[in-house]
Coordinates of C-alpha atoms in Angstrom, one line a residue:
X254 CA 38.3 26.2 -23.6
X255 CA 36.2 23.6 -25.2
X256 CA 35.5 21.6 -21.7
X257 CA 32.9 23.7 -20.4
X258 CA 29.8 23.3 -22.8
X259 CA 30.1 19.3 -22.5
X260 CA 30.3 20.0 -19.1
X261 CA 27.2 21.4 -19.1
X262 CA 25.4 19.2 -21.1
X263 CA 26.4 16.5 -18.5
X264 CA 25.0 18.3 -16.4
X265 CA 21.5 19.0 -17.7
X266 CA 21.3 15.1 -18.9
X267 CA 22.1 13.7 -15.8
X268 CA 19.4 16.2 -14.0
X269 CA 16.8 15.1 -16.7
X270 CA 17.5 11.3 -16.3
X271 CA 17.3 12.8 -12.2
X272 CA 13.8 13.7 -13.0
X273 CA 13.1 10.9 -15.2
X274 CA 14.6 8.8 -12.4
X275 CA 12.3 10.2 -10.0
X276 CA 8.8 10.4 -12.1
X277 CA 9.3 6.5 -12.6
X278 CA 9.7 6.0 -9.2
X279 CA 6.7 7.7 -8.1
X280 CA 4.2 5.7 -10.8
X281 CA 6.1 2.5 -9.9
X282 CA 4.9 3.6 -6.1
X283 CA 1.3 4.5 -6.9
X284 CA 1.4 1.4 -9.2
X285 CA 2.8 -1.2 -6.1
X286 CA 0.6 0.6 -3.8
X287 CA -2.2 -0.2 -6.1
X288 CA -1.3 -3.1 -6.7
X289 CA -0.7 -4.4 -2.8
X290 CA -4.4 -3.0 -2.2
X291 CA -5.8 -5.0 -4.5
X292 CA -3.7 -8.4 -3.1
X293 CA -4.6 -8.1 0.5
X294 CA -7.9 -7.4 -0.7
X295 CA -8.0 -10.5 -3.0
X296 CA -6.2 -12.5 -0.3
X297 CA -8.5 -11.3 2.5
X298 CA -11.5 -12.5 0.8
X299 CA -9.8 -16.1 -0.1
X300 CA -8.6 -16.2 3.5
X301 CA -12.5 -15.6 4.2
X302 CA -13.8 -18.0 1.2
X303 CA -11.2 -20.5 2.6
X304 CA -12.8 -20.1 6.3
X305 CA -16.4 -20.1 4.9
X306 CA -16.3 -23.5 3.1
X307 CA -13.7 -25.3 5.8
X308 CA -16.4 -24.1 8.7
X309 CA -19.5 -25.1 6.5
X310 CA -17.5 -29.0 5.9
X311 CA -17.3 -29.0 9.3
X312 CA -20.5 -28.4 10.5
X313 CA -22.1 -30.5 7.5
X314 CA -19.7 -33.1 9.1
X315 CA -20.7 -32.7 12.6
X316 CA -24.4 -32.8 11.8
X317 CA -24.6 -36.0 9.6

C-alpha cells in the first residue's frame, strides 16, 4: 500500500508550514505592536508640536 507514507509526509509538511504559519504570525505581531507604539508616540508628539506652535501664533497674535 503505497498511500500511506505520502500521507504522512502531508502530514508532517502541512504541521511545519502550521508552525511556520504561526512563528510569522507572532513576529509580524510583536513587529505591528512595535510598530503602532512608536506611531501614536510620533503622532502624540506632532499632535503636541502642532498645539505648541498654533497656541504660541496665537498668543504672538493677540499680543501685537
Amino acid at each position: 500500500f503505497g498511500g500511506q507514507p505520502f500521507l504522512a509526509q502531508r502530514l508532517a509538511s502541512k504541521q511545519a508550514l502550521k508552525d511556520s504559519v504561526e512563528k510569522d504570525a507572532s513576529l509580524v505581531e510583536i513587529v505591528s505592536t512595535f510598530i503602532g507604539f512608536n506611531t501614536s508616540l510620533i503622532e502624540s508628539f506632532w499632535h503636541y508640536m502642532l498645539a505648541h506652535a498654533t497656541s504660541a501664533f496665537y498668543y504672538r497674535h493677540l499680543m501685537m
